[in-house]
Coordinates of C-alpha atoms in Angstrom, one line a residue:
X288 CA 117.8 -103.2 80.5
X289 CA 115.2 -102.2 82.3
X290 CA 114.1 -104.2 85.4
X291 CA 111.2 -106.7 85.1
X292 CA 109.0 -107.6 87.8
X293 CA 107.4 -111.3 87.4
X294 CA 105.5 -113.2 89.4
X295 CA 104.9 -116.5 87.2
X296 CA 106.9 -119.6 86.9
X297 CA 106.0 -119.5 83.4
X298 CA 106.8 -116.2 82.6
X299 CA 110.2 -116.4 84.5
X300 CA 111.3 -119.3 82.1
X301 CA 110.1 -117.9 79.3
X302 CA 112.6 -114.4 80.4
X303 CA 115.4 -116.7 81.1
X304 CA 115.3 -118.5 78.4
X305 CA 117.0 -115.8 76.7
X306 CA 119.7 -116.1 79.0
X307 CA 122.9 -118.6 79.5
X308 CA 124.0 -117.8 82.6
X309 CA 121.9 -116.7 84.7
X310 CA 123.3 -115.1 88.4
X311 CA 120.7 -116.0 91.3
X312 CA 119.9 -114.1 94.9
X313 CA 117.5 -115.3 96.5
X314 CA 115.7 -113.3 99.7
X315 CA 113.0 -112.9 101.5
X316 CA 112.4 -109.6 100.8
X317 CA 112.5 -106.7 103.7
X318 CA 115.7 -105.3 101.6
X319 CA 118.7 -103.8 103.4
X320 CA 122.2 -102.6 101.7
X321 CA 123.5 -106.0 102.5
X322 CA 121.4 -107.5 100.1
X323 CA 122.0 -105.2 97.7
X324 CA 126.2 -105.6 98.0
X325 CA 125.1 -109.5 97.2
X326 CA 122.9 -108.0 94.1
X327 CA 126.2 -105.8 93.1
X328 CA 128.1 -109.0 93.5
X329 CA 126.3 -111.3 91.2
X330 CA 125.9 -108.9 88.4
X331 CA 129.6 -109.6 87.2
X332 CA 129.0 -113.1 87.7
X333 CA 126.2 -113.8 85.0
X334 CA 124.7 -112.4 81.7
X335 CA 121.3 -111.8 84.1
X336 CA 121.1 -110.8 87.2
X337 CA 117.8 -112.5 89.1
X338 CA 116.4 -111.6 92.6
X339 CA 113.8 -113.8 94.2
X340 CA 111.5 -112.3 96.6
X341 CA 109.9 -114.9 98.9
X342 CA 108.6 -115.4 102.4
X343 CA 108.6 -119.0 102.7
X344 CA 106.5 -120.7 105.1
X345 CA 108.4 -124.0 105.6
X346 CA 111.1 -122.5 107.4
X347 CA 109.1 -121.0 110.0
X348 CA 107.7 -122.7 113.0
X349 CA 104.5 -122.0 114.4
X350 CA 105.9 -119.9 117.2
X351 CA 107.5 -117.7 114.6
X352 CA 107.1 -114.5 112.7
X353 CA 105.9 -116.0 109.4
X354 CA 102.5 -113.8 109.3
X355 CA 104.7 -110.8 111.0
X356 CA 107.3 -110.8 108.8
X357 CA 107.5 -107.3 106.5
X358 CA 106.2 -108.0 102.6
X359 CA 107.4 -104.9 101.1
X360 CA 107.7 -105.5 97.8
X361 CA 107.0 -101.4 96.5
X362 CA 111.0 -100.5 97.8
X363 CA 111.9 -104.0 97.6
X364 CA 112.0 -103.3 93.8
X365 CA 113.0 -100.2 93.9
X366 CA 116.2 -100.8 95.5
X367 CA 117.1 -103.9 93.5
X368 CA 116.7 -101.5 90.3
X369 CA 119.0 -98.6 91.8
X370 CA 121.1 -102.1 92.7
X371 CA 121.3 -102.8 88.8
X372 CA 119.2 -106.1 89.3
X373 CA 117.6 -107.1 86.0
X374 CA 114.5 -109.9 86.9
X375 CA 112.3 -109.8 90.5
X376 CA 111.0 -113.1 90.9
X377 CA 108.1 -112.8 93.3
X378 CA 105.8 -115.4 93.6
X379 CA 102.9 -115.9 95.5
X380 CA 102.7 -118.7 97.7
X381 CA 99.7 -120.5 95.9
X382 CA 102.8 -120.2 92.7
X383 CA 105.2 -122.0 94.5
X384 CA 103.6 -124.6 96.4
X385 CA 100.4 -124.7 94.2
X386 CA 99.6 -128.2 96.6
X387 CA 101.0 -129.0 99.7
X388 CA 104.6 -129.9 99.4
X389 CA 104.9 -133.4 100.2
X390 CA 108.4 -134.0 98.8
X391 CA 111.3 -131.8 101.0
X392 CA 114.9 -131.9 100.7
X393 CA 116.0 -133.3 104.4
X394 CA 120.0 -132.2 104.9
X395 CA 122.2 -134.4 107.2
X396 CA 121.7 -134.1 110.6
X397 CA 125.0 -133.9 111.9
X398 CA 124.9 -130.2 110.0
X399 CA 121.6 -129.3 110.1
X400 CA 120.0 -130.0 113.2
X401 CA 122.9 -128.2 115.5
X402 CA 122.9 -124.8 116.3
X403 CA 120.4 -123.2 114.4
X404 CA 118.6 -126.1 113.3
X405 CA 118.3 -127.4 117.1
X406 CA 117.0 -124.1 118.2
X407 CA 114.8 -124.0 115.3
X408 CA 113.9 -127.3 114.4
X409 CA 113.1 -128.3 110.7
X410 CA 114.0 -124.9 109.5
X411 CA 116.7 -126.4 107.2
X412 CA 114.6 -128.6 105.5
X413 CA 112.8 -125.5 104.5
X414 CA 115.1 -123.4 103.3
X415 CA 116.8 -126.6 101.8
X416 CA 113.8 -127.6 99.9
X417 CA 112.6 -123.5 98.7
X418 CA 115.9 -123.4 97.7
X419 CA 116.4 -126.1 95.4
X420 CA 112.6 -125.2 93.6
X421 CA 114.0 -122.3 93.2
X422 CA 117.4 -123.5 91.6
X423 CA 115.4 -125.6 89.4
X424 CA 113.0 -122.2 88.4
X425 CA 116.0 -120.4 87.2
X426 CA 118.5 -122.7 86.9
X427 CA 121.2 -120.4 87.9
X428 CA 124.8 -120.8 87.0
X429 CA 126.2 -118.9 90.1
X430 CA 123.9 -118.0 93.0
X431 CA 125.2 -115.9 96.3
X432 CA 124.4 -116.1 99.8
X433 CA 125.3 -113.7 102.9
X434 CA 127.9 -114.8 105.3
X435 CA 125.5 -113.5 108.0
X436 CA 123.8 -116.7 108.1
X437 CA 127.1 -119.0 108.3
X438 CA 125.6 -122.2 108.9
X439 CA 122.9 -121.6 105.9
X440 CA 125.6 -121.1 103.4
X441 CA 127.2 -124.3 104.3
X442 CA 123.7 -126.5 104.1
X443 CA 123.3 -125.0 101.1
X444 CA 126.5 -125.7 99.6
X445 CA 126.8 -129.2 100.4
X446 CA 123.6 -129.9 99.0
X447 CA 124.6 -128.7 95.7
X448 CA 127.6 -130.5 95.9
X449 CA 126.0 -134.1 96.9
X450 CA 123.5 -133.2 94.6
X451 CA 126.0 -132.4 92.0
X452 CA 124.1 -129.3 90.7
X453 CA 125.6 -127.0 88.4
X454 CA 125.9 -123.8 90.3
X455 CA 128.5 -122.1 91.9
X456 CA 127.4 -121.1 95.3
X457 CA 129.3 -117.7 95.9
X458 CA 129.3 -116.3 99.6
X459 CA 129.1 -112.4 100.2
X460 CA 131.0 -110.5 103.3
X461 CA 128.8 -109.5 106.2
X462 CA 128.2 -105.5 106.3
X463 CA 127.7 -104.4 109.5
X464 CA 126.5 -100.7 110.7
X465 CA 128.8 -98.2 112.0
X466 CA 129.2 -99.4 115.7
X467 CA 129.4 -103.3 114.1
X468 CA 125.6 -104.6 114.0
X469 CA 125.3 -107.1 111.4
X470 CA 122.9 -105.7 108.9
X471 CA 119.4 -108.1 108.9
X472 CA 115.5 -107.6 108.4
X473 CA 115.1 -108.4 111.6
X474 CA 116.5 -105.5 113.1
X475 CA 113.5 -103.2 111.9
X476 CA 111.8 -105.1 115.2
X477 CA 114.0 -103.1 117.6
X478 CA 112.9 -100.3 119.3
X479 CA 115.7 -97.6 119.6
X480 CA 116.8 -98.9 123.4
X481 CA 117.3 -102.4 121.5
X482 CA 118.6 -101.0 119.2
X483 CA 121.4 -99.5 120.8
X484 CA 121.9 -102.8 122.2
X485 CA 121.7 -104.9 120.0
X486 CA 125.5 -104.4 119.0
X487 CA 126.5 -105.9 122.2
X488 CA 125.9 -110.0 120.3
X489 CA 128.8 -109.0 117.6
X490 CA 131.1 -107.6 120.6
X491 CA 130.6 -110.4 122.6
X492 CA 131.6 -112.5 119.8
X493 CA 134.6 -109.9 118.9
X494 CA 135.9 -110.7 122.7
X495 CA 135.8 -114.5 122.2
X496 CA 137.6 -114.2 118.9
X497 CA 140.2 -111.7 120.4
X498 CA 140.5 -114.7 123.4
X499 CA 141.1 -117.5 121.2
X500 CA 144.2 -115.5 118.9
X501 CA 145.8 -114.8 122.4
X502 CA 145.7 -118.7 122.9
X503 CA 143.0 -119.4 125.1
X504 CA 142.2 -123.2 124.3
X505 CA 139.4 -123.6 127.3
X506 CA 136.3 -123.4 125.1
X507 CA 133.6 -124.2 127.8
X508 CA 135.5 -121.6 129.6
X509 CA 134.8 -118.7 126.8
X510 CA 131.5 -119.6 126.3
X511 CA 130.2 -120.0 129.6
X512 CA 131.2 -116.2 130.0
X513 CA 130.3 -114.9 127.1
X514 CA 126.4 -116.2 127.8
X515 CA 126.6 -115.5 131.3
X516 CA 127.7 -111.4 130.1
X517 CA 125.1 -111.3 127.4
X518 CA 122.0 -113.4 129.9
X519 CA 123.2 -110.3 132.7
X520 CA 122.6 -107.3 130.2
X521 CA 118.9 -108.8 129.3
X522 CA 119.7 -111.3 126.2
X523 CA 118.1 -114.3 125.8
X524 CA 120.8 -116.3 124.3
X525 CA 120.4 -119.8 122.4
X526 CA 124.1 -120.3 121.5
X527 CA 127.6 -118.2 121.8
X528 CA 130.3 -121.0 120.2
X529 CA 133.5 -121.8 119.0
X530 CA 133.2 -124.2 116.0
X531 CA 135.3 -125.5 113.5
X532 CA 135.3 -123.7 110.1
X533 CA 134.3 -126.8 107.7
X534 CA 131.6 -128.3 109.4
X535 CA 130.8 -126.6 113.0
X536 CA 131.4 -129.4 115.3
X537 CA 133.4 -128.7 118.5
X538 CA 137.0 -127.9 117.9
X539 CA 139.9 -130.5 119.0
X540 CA 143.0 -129.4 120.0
X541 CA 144.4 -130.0 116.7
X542 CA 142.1 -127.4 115.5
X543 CA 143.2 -124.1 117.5
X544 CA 145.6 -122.4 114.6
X545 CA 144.9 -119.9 111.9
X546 CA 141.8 -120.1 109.8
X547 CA 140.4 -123.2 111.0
X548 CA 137.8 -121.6 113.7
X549 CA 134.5 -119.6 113.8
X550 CA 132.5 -118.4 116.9
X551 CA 128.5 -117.9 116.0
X552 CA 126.3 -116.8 118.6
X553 CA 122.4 -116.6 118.7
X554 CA 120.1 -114.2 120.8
X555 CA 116.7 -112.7 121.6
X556 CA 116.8 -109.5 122.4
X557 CA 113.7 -108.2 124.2
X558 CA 111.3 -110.3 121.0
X559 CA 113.8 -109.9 118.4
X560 CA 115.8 -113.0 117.9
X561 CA 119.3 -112.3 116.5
X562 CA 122.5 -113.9 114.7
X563 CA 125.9 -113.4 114.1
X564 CA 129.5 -114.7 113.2
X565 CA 133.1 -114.0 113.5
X566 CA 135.9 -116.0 111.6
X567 CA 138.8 -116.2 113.8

């Protein structure tokens, strides 16, 4: 089929409605190959496979890059089309929030306001509440999310689970470039010196995860260095952790064997802020 473009609630269900299982990805737009691979991975999942492009506004703070942040729909679409993506959902704002939205989906804070949500406060009661409009716009049966934004993922899939929503929330592998840097929209902010760079935030977190399968157990010990190494190269960092797997609080000592651990680090470099993961 040939891909449709819509920008209309309306029109959306009225495509969909065609449709019993529809497969959802929703971005912000600024399309790189790693959210294409998600695109790629839906299509199997669902007889329709549905992108949403929006920048939403309730996940960014006022210090933030909302106004900044690249709209470019033109390639946007055709790369999701090359991609074998069948519906763009790209709403204006005035579409999505036609009044102010008054009534916002606020996750627990024991998961949401750690990490990135205490570095960035309220941000997951924005993604938390665009997210679930949009569930309830397409009413996907499956919808996929990048691993790159670890803790995201997991908000997400608990609310759909104590929501008890019928979607399966799939999670798509990282890509990275060729010397490791997680692919992200954000990286188009570099200049080639950051650029080079910026690689050193997923090698940092390659040495703590190569620490912690030789045995090391001292955690304040491994993160201490790793955000003294990246703070002495020029990095701002907010966070380089350890965390447990299932819901990102500090390991215990009953916690240091196989599968049970990620480390997730956090960093501005020069004004580009920066994220990253590693499953131990």
């Amino acid at each position: 089929m040939t891909m449709k473009l819509i920008h209309t609630i309306s029109e959306l269900r009225a495509e969909l409605g065609k449709y019993q299982r529809p497969a959802l990805v929703p971005t912000m737009g600024n399309l790189h190959d790693g959210h294409l691979a998600l695109i790629r991975q839906a299509k199997p999942l669902g007889d329709v496979t549905v992108a949403s492009i929006f920048v939403n506004r309730l996940q960014f703070a006022p210090h933030e890059d909302f106004d900044t942040y690249p709209r470019t729909l033109e390639a946007d679409c055709a790369k999701l089309q090359a991609a074998g993506c069948d519906v763009v959902f790209a709403p204006s704002e005035r579409e999505l929030y036609p009044e102010p939205q008054g009534y916002k989906v606020t996750p627990p804070p024991e998961l949401a306001d750690i990490l990135e949500g205490h570095f960035r406060p309220g941000f997951f009661t924005g993604v938390c509440t665009v997210v679930l409009k949009l569930f309830n716009i397409v009413q996907p049966r499956v919808a996929v999310f990048g691993a790159k934004d670890y803790q995201q993922q997991m908000v997400i899939r608990r609310m759909v689970q104590q929501l008890a929503l019928p979607i399966d929330i799939q999670t798509g592998t990282t890509l990275r470039a060729a010397d490791g840097l997680a692919l992200s929209s954000r990286n188009g902010y570099l200049s080639p010196d950051e650029r080079a760079e910026a690689v050193q935030l997923s090698l940092a977190l390659k040495v703590m995860v190569e620490a912690l399968q030789k045995g090391e157990q001292d955690i304040a010990k491994l993160e201490g260095l790793a955000l003294k190494n990246l703070s002495d190269r020029g990095w701002t960092p907010d966070y380089l952790t350890v965390r447990r797997r299932h819901d990102l609080q500090p390991p215990q000592t009953a916690d240091f064997a196989p599968d049970r651990l990620v480390v997730l680090g956090a960093a501005r470099l020069g004004t580009t802020r920066l994220i990253d993961n590693l499953e131990v």
